[in-house]
mmCIF file of N, CA, C and O in Angstrom:
data_model
loop_
_atom_site.group_PDB
_atom_site.id
_atom_site.type_symbol
_atom_site.label_atom_id
_atom_site.label_comp_id
_atom_site.label_asym_id
_atom_site.label_seq_id
_atom_site.Cartn_x
_atom_site.Cartn_y
_atom_site.Cartn_z
ATOM 1 N N MET J 22 198.645 7.667 -89.967
ATOM 2 C CA MET J 22 198.545 6.985 -88.681
ATOM 3 C C MET J 22 197.180 6.319 -88.587
ATOM 4 O O MET J 22 196.191 6.933 -88.860
ATOM 5 N N GLU J 23 197.150 5.113 -88.046
ATOM 6 C CA GLU J 23 195.971 4.392 -87.853
ATOM 7 C C GLU J 23 195.179 5.072 -86.728
ATOM 8 O O GLU J 23 195.808 5.468 -85.703
ATOM 9 N N GLU J 24 193.854 5.264 -86.881
ATOM 10 C CA GLU J 24 193.052 5.908 -85.883
ATOM 11 C C GLU J 24 192.473 4.918 -84.863
ATOM 12 O O GLU J 24 192.397 5.207 -83.662
ATOM 13 N N TYR J 25 192.064 3.744 -85.307
ATOM 14 C CA TYR J 25 191.522 2.708 -84.456
ATOM 15 C C TYR J 25 191.559 1.397 -85.212
ATOM 16 O O TYR J 25 191.686 1.396 -86.401
ATOM 17 N N ARG J 26 191.428 0.315 -84.456
ATOM 18 C CA ARG J 26 191.294 -0.999 -85.092
ATOM 19 C C ARG J 26 190.439 -1.893 -84.210
ATOM 20 O O ARG J 26 190.426 -1.716 -82.934
ATOM 21 N N GLU J 27 189.742 -2.803 -84.793
ATOM 22 C CA GLU J 27 188.885 -3.729 -84.070
ATOM 23 C C GLU J 27 189.796 -4.805 -83.454
ATOM 24 O O GLU J 27 190.778 -5.297 -84.052
ATOM 25 N N VAL J 28 189.504 -5.166 -82.181
ATOM 26 C CA VAL J 28 190.185 -6.229 -81.495
ATOM 27 C C VAL J 28 189.191 -7.228 -80.975
ATOM 28 O O VAL J 28 188.017 -6.866 -80.744
ATOM 29 N N GLU J 29 189.618 -8.462 -80.896
ATOM 30 C CA GLU J 29 188.684 -9.505 -80.379
ATOM 31 C C GLU J 29 188.314 -9.239 -78.951
ATOM 32 O O GLU J 29 189.167 -8.795 -78.126
ATOM 33 N N HIS J 30 187.076 -9.494 -78.660
ATOM 34 C CA HIS J 30 186.556 -9.333 -77.274
ATOM 35 C C HIS J 30 185.466 -10.371 -77.062
ATOM 36 O O HIS J 30 184.585 -10.521 -77.961
ATOM 37 N N ILE J 31 185.509 -11.108 -75.990
ATOM 38 C CA ILE J 31 184.581 -12.240 -75.806
ATOM 39 C C ILE J 31 183.127 -11.818 -75.682
ATOM 40 O O ILE J 31 182.210 -12.572 -75.988
ATOM 41 N N ALA J 32 182.857 -10.605 -75.167
ATOM 42 C CA ALA J 32 181.501 -10.193 -74.891
ATOM 43 C C ALA J 32 180.926 -9.225 -75.884
ATOM 44 O O ALA J 32 179.732 -9.052 -75.969
ATOM 45 N N ASP J 33 181.780 -8.543 -76.620
ATOM 46 C CA ASP J 33 181.295 -7.437 -77.420
ATOM 47 C C ASP J 33 182.319 -7.088 -78.518
ATOM 48 O O ASP J 33 183.285 -7.849 -78.726
ATOM 49 N N ILE J 34 182.199 -5.899 -79.093
ATOM 50 C CA ILE J 34 183.218 -5.436 -80.024
ATOM 51 C C ILE J 34 184.287 -4.688 -79.238
ATOM 52 O O ILE J 34 183.934 -3.946 -78.287
ATOM 53 N N GLY J 35 185.531 -4.866 -79.546
ATOM 54 C CA GLY J 35 186.572 -4.157 -78.909
ATOM 55 C C GLY J 35 187.284 -3.251 -79.882
ATOM 56 O O GLY J 35 187.435 -3.624 -81.035
ATOM 57 N N LEU J 36 187.685 -2.084 -79.416
ATOM 58 C CA LEU J 36 188.466 -1.175 -80.235
ATOM 59 C C LEU J 36 189.761 -0.826 -79.544
ATOM 60 O O LEU J 36 189.764 -0.638 -78.306
ATOM 61 N N GLU J 37 190.788 -0.746 -80.319
ATOM 62 C CA GLU J 37 192.057 -0.201 -79.832
ATOM 63 C C GLU J 37 192.198 1.138 -80.562
ATOM 64 O O GLU J 37 192.121 1.174 -81.779
ATOM 65 N N VAL J 38 192.292 2.203 -79.787
ATOM 66 C CA VAL J 38 192.251 3.535 -80.351
ATOM 67 C C VAL J 38 193.598 4.194 -80.221
ATOM 68 O O VAL J 38 194.244 4.065 -79.205
ATOM 69 N N TYR J 39 194.007 4.946 -81.237
ATOM 70 C CA TYR J 39 195.306 5.565 -81.250
ATOM 71 C C TYR J 39 195.153 7.096 -81.403
ATOM 72 O O TYR J 39 194.204 7.608 -81.953
ATOM 73 N N GLY J 40 196.168 7.834 -80.902
ATOM 74 C CA GLY J 40 196.235 9.252 -81.098
ATOM 75 C C GLY J 40 197.453 9.810 -80.431
ATOM 76 O O GLY J 40 198.003 9.211 -79.492
ATOM 77 N N ASN J 41 197.869 10.977 -80.866
ATOM 78 C CA ASN J 41 199.033 11.662 -80.282
ATOM 79 C C ASN J 41 198.659 12.424 -79.044
ATOM 80 O O ASN J 41 199.544 12.740 -78.253
ATOM 81 N N THR J 42 197.403 12.774 -78.921
ATOM 82 C CA THR J 42 196.908 13.537 -77.777
ATOM 83 C C THR J 42 195.648 12.899 -77.179
ATOM 84 O O THR J 42 195.048 12.077 -77.875
ATOM 85 N N VAL J 43 195.299 13.304 -76.008
ATOM 86 C CA VAL J 43 194.026 12.806 -75.428
ATOM 87 C C VAL J 43 192.851 13.171 -76.326
ATOM 88 O O VAL J 43 191.958 12.410 -76.566
ATOM 89 N N GLU J 44 192.895 14.411 -76.874
ATOM 90 C CA GLU J 44 191.826 14.849 -77.761
ATOM 91 C C GLU J 44 191.697 13.926 -78.953
ATOM 92 O O GLU J 44 190.629 13.551 -79.426
ATOM 93 N N ASP J 45 192.849 13.528 -79.594
ATOM 94 C CA ASP J 45 192.857 12.620 -80.691
ATOM 95 C C ASP J 45 192.247 11.300 -80.313
ATOM 96 O O ASP J 45 191.480 10.715 -81.082
ATOM 97 N N ILE J 46 192.536 10.809 -79.141
ATOM 98 C CA ILE J 46 191.959 9.528 -78.733
ATOM 99 C C ILE J 46 190.450 9.615 -78.530
ATOM 100 O O ILE J 46 189.724 8.707 -78.994
ATOM 101 N N PHE J 47 189.972 10.724 -78.009
ATOM 102 C CA PHE J 47 188.516 10.923 -77.871
ATOM 103 C C PHE J 47 187.841 10.979 -79.230
ATOM 104 O O PHE J 47 186.813 10.306 -79.475
ATOM 105 N N ILE J 48 188.412 11.702 -80.186
ATOM 106 C CA ILE J 48 187.850 11.833 -81.517
ATOM 107 C C ILE J 48 187.870 10.497 -82.248
ATOM 108 O O ILE J 48 186.881 10.064 -82.843
ATOM 109 N N ASN J 49 189.000 9.798 -82.172
ATOM 110 C CA ASN J 49 189.139 8.540 -82.892
ATOM 111 C C ASN J 49 188.219 7.460 -82.256
ATOM 112 O O ASN J 49 187.782 6.548 -82.943
ATOM 113 N N SER J 50 187.949 7.614 -80.977
ATOM 114 C CA SER J 50 186.989 6.701 -80.290
ATOM 115 C C SER J 50 185.586 6.896 -80.884
ATOM 116 O O SER J 50 184.888 5.921 -81.125
ATOM 117 N N VAL J 51 185.173 8.163 -81.114
ATOM 118 C CA VAL J 51 183.860 8.431 -81.741
ATOM 119 C C VAL J 51 183.868 7.839 -83.142
ATOM 120 O O VAL J 51 182.874 7.205 -83.534
ATOM 121 N N LYS J 52 184.941 8.024 -83.887
ATOM 122 C CA LYS J 52 185.016 7.489 -85.255
ATOM 123 C C LYS J 52 184.882 5.970 -85.262
ATOM 124 O O LYS J 52 184.112 5.385 -86.031
ATOM 125 N N GLY J 53 185.595 5.291 -84.342
ATOM 126 C CA GLY J 53 185.485 3.852 -84.239
ATOM 127 C C GLY J 53 184.095 3.405 -83.817
ATOM 128 O O GLY J 53 183.507 2.441 -84.395
ATOM 129 N N LEU J 54 183.473 4.070 -82.848
ATOM 130 C CA LEU J 54 182.115 3.759 -82.403
ATOM 131 C C LEU J 54 181.160 3.795 -83.605
ATOM 132 O O LEU J 54 180.408 2.845 -83.822
ATOM 133 N N PHE J 55 181.145 4.919 -84.328
ATOM 134 C CA PHE J 55 180.206 5.067 -85.430
ATOM 135 C C PHE J 55 180.521 4.150 -86.618
ATOM 136 O O PHE J 55 179.648 3.852 -87.448
ATOM 137 N N HIS J 56 181.764 3.761 -86.720
ATOM 138 C CA HIS J 56 182.143 2.798 -87.787
ATOM 139 C C HIS J 56 181.307 1.512 -87.585
ATOM 140 O O HIS J 56 180.889 0.903 -88.543
ATOM 141 N N PHE J 57 181.054 1.154 -86.328
ATOM 142 C CA PHE J 57 180.294 -0.055 -86.065
ATOM 143 C C PHE J 57 178.810 0.099 -85.939
ATOM 144 O O PHE J 57 178.033 -0.788 -86.342
ATOM 145 N N ILE J 58 178.359 1.250 -85.393
ATOM 146 C CA ILE J 58 176.892 1.372 -85.177
ATOM 147 C C ILE J 58 176.175 1.977 -86.406
ATOM 148 O O ILE J 58 175.034 1.789 -86.595
ATOM 149 N N SER J 59 176.905 2.773 -87.199
ATOM 150 C CA SER J 59 176.342 3.398 -88.354
ATOM 151 C C SER J 59 177.424 3.813 -89.346
ATOM 152 O O SER J 59 177.778 5.012 -89.411
ATOM 153 N N PRO J 60 177.943 2.840 -90.066
ATOM 154 C CA PRO J 60 179.142 3.150 -90.970
ATOM 155 C C PRO J 60 178.926 4.269 -91.956
ATOM 156 O O PRO J 60 179.888 4.844 -92.431
ATOM 157 N N LYS J 61 177.690 4.513 -92.333
ATOM 158 C CA LYS J 61 177.471 5.603 -93.339
ATOM 159 C C LYS J 61 177.604 6.994 -92.800
ATOM 160 O O LYS J 61 177.732 7.934 -93.588
ATOM 161 N N LEU J 62 177.525 7.164 -91.484
ATOM 162 C CA LEU J 62 177.651 8.511 -90.889
ATOM 163 C C LEU J 62 179.113 8.982 -90.993
ATOM 164 O O LEU J 62 180.035 8.219 -90.705
ATOM 165 N N LYS J 63 179.303 10.179 -91.366
ATOM 166 C CA LYS J 63 180.648 10.749 -91.394
ATOM 167 C C LYS J 63 180.867 11.499 -90.084
ATOM 168 O O LYS J 63 180.053 12.218 -89.599
ATOM 169 N N VAL J 64 182.031 11.245 -89.521
ATOM 170 C CA VAL J 64 182.448 11.886 -88.261
ATOM 171 C C VAL J 64 183.512 12.891 -88.591
ATOM 172 O O VAL J 64 184.472 12.646 -89.275
ATOM 173 N N GLY J 65 183.282 14.137 -88.072
ATOM 174 C CA GLY J 65 184.269 15.193 -88.305
ATOM 175 C C GLY J 65 185.513 15.107 -87.514
ATOM 176 O O GLY J 65 185.695 14.192 -86.740
ATOM 177 N N ASN J 66 186.340 16.038 -87.689
ATOM 178 C CA ASN J 66 187.597 16.158 -86.894
ATOM 179 C C ASN J 66 187.473 17.377 -86.014
ATOM 180 O O ASN J 66 186.479 18.060 -86.007
ATOM 181 N N GLN J 67 188.463 17.622 -85.242
ATOM 182 C CA GLN J 67 188.483 18.749 -84.347
ATOM 183 C C GLN J 67 188.061 20.031 -85.093
ATOM 184 O O GLN J 67 188.529 20.157 -86.218
ATOM 185 N N PRO J 68 187.376 20.947 -84.546
ATOM 186 C CA PRO J 68 186.638 20.814 -83.322
ATOM 187 C C PRO J 68 185.247 20.208 -83.435
ATOM 188 O O PRO J 68 184.503 20.078 -82.523
ATOM 189 N N ASP J 69 184.852 19.815 -84.673
ATOM 190 C CA ASP J 69 183.492 19.346 -84.906
ATOM 191 C C ASP J 69 183.458 17.858 -85.151
ATOM 192 O O ASP J 69 183.491 17.376 -86.212
ATOM 193 N N VAL J 70 183.447 17.149 -84.006
ATOM 194 C CA VAL J 70 183.484 15.687 -84.053
ATOM 195 C C VAL J 70 182.061 15.076 -84.204
ATOM 196 O O VAL J 70 181.947 13.928 -84.510
ATOM 197 N N PHE J 71 181.031 15.866 -84.141
ATOM 198 C CA PHE J 71 179.717 15.339 -84.148
ATOM 199 C C PHE J 71 179.406 14.698 -85.503
ATOM 200 O O PHE J 71 179.578 15.319 -86.549
ATOM 201 N N PRO J 72 178.932 13.460 -85.521
ATOM 202 C CA PRO J 72 178.552 12.831 -86.796
ATOM 203 C C PRO J 72 177.480 13.584 -87.482
ATOM 204 O O PRO J 72 176.600 14.257 -86.832
ATOM 205 N N GLU J 73 177.452 13.542 -88.810
ATOM 206 C CA GLU J 73 176.428 14.230 -89.614
ATOM 207 C C GLU J 73 175.033 13.854 -89.153
ATOM 208 O O GLU J 73 174.757 12.664 -88.946
ATOM 209 N N GLY J 74 174.203 14.831 -88.999
ATOM 210 C CA GLY J 74 172.761 14.540 -88.669
ATOM 211 C C GLY J 74 172.489 14.497 -87.187
ATOM 212 O O GLY J 74 171.396 14.547 -86.819
ATOM 213 N N LEU J 75 173.515 14.405 -86.354
ATOM 214 C CA LEU J 75 173.284 14.420 -84.892
ATOM 215 C C LEU J 75 173.302 15.872 -84.455
ATOM 216 O O LEU J 75 174.063 16.675 -84.951
ATOM 217 N N PRO J 76 172.476 16.152 -83.400
ATOM 218 C CA PRO J 76 172.483 17.511 -82.915
ATOM 219 C C PRO J 76 173.846 17.887 -82.335
ATOM 220 O O PRO J 76 174.506 17.068 -81.704
ATOM 221 N N LYS J 77 174.283 19.086 -82.550
ATOM 222 C CA LYS J 77 175.541 19.568 -81.970
ATOM 223 C C LYS J 77 175.265 20.133 -80.614
ATOM 224 O O LYS J 77 175.006 21.323 -80.496
ATOM 225 N N ASN J 78 175.352 19.281 -79.623
ATOM 226 C CA ASN J 78 175.046 19.636 -78.253
ATOM 227 C C ASN J 78 176.309 19.959 -77.475
ATOM 228 O O ASN J 78 177.402 19.410 -77.781
ATOM 229 N N ILE J 79 176.161 20.742 -76.450
ATOM 230 C CA ILE J 79 177.237 20.888 -75.486
ATOM 231 C C ILE J 79 177.158 19.738 -74.532
ATOM 232 O O ILE J 79 176.066 19.473 -73.959
ATOM 233 N N ILE J 80 178.206 18.913 -74.438
ATOM 234 C CA ILE J 80 178.159 17.741 -73.574
ATOM 235 C C ILE J 80 179.024 18.034 -72.348
ATOM 236 O O ILE J 80 180.253 18.428 -72.467
ATOM 237 N N GLU J 81 178.414 17.901 -71.188
ATOM 238 C CA GLU J 81 179.107 18.126 -69.933
ATOM 239 C C GLU J 81 179.247 16.745 -69.282
ATOM 240 O O GLU J 81 178.268 16.060 -69.017
ATOM 241 N N ILE J 82 180.505 16.379 -69.005
ATOM 242 C CA ILE J 82 180.801 15.036 -68.525
ATOM 243 C C ILE J 82 181.678 15.181 -67.241
ATOM 244 O O ILE J 82 182.522 16.026 -67.154
ATOM 245 N N GLU J 83 181.400 14.305 -66.290
ATOM 246 C CA GLU J 83 182.206 14.204 -65.099
ATOM 247 C C GLU J 83 182.710 12.817 -64.955
ATOM 248 O O GLU J 83 182.045 11.857 -65.351
ATOM 249 N N GLY J 84 183.876 12.668 -64.393
ATOM 250 C CA GLY J 84 184.430 11.334 -64.133
ATOM 251 C C GLY J 84 185.689 11.443 -63.321
ATOM 252 O O GLY J 84 186.386 12.454 -63.304
ATOM 253 N N ALA J 85 186.040 10.367 -62.640
ATOM 254 C CA ALA J 85 187.221 10.342 -61.787
ATOM 255 C C ALA J 85 188.511 10.142 -62.584
ATOM 256 O O ALA J 85 189.567 10.563 -62.165
ATOM 257 N N THR J 86 188.390 9.490 -63.770
ATOM 258 C CA THR J 86 189.585 9.230 -64.570
ATOM 259 C C THR J 86 189.261 9.621 -66.024
ATOM 260 O O THR J 86 188.131 9.757 -66.426
ATOM 261 N N GLN J 87 190.288 9.717 -66.831
ATOM 262 C CA GLN J 87 190.104 10.024 -68.267
ATOM 263 C C GLN J 87 189.328 8.918 -68.938
ATOM 264 O O GLN J 87 188.530 9.127 -69.820
ATOM 265 N N GLU J 88 189.591 7.665 -68.522
ATOM 266 C CA GLU J 88 188.885 6.501 -69.069
ATOM 267 C C GLU J 88 187.366 6.593 -68.773
ATOM 268 O O GLU J 88 186.567 6.327 -69.655
ATOM 269 N N GLU J 89 187.057 6.955 -67.528
ATOM 270 C CA GLU J 89 185.635 7.073 -67.166
ATOM 271 C C GLU J 89 184.977 8.248 -67.927
ATOM 272 O O GLU J 89 183.808 8.075 -68.393
ATOM 273 N N ILE J 90 185.660 9.317 -68.114
ATOM 274 C CA ILE J 90 185.086 10.452 -68.868
ATOM 275 C C ILE J 90 184.891 10.009 -70.315
ATOM 276 O O ILE J 90 183.880 10.348 -70.903
ATOM 277 N N LEU J 91 185.834 9.256 -70.894
ATOM 278 C CA LEU J 91 185.666 8.800 -72.272
ATOM 279 C C LEU J 91 184.398 7.891 -72.409
ATOM 280 O O LEU J 91 183.643 8.078 -73.354
ATOM 281 N N VAL J 92 184.208 7.032 -71.456
ATOM 282 C CA VAL J 92 183.029 6.140 -71.503
ATOM 283 C C VAL J 92 181.749 6.959 -71.422
ATOM 284 O O VAL J 92 180.812 6.747 -72.234
ATOM 285 N N HIS J 93 181.697 7.903 -70.502
ATOM 286 C CA HIS J 93 180.502 8.767 -70.393
ATOM 287 C C HIS J 93 180.286 9.594 -71.636
ATOM 288 O O HIS J 93 179.136 9.766 -72.159
ATOM 289 N N TRP J 94 181.371 10.070 -72.267
ATOM 290 C CA TRP J 94 181.273 10.912 -73.480
ATOM 291 C C TRP J 94 180.714 10.059 -74.661
ATOM 292 O O TRP J 94 179.846 10.500 -75.366
ATOM 293 N N LEU J 95 181.269 8.845 -74.829
ATOM 294 C CA LEU J 95 180.762 7.971 -75.855
ATOM 295 C C LEU J 95 179.315 7.609 -75.660
ATOM 296 O O LEU J 95 178.543 7.551 -76.594
ATOM 297 N N ASN J 96 178.918 7.447 -74.360
ATOM 298 C CA ASN J 96 177.544 7.148 -74.065
ATOM 299 C C ASN J 96 176.608 8.257 -74.532
ATOM 300 O O ASN J 96 175.470 8.041 -74.941
ATOM 301 N N GLU J 97 177.079 9.506 -74.409
ATOM 302 C CA GLU J 97 176.295 10.666 -74.851
ATOM 303 C C GLU J 97 176.076 10.606 -76.371
ATOM 304 O O GLU J 97 174.964 10.884 -76.854
ATOM 305 N N PHE J 98 177.091 10.208 -77.141
ATOM 306 C CA PHE J 98 176.943 10.023 -78.586
ATOM 307 C C PHE J 98 175.909 8.958 -78.921
ATOM 308 O O PHE J 98 175.093 9.082 -79.806
ATOM 309 N N ILE J 99 175.999 7.846 -78.183
ATOM 310 C CA ILE J 99 175.062 6.736 -78.397
ATOM 311 C C ILE J 99 173.650 7.179 -78.067
ATOM 312 O O ILE J 99 172.717 6.937 -78.822
ATOM 313 N N TYR J 100 173.473 7.894 -76.936
ATOM 314 C CA TYR J 100 172.146 8.409 -76.549
ATOM 315 C C TYR J 100 171.591 9.297 -77.642
ATOM 316 O O TYR J 100 170.430 9.140 -78.095
ATOM 317 N N ASN J 101 172.397 10.229 -78.122
ATOM 318 C CA ASN J 101 171.899 11.183 -79.187
ATOM 319 C C ASN J 101 171.590 10.434 -80.464
ATOM 320 O O ASN J 101 170.608 10.786 -81.130
ATOM 321 N N PHE J 102 172.409 9.427 -80.797
ATOM 322 C CA PHE J 102 172.117 8.676 -81.985
ATOM 323 C C PHE J 102 170.813 7.894 -81.892
ATOM 324 O O PHE J 102 169.958 7.909 -82.793
ATOM 325 N N LEU J 103 170.599 7.240 -80.756
ATOM 326 C CA LEU J 103 169.371 6.470 -80.557
ATOM 327 C C LEU J 103 168.127 7.355 -80.527
ATOM 328 O O LEU J 103 167.081 7.004 -81.003
ATOM 329 N N LYS J 104 168.286 8.534 -79.857
ATOM 330 C CA LYS J 104 167.169 9.477 -79.733
ATOM 331 C C LYS J 104 166.770 9.964 -81.142
ATOM 332 O O LYS J 104 165.582 10.083 -81.437
ATOM 333 N N LYS J 105 167.724 10.244 -81.964
ATOM 334 C CA LYS J 105 167.437 10.731 -83.310
ATOM 335 C C LYS J 105 166.848 9.648 -84.204
ATOM 336 O O LYS J 105 166.027 9.934 -85.052
ATOM 337 N N ASN J 106 167.212 8.383 -83.970
ATOM 338 C CA ASN J 106 166.749 7.343 -84.830
ATOM 339 C C ASN J 106 165.698 6.406 -84.221
ATOM 340 O O ASN J 106 165.569 5.261 -84.546
ATOM 341 N N LYS J 107 164.838 7.009 -83.382
ATOM 342 C CA LYS J 107 163.723 6.280 -82.815
ATOM 343 C C LYS J 107 162.755 5.873 -83.852
ATOM 344 O O LYS J 107 162.428 6.555 -84.765
#
């Protein structure tokens, strides 16, 4: 099964993410994110989705919808990646 694919977006990169469960979609979103920002990093599967070399932090996220939670969660990965690569 395809995990994600790039889609055209006028302002940025767009991803269409696939999964059988919400958890799969969250994991495949991280895989797609790092495919574009650092293709050499390997992203694990459940339960260890943290890309190699990034700290394995407990991430606490709040949001009104699953979509909002996903955006906040991906932002945490971006933050940790940028912090590590300063």
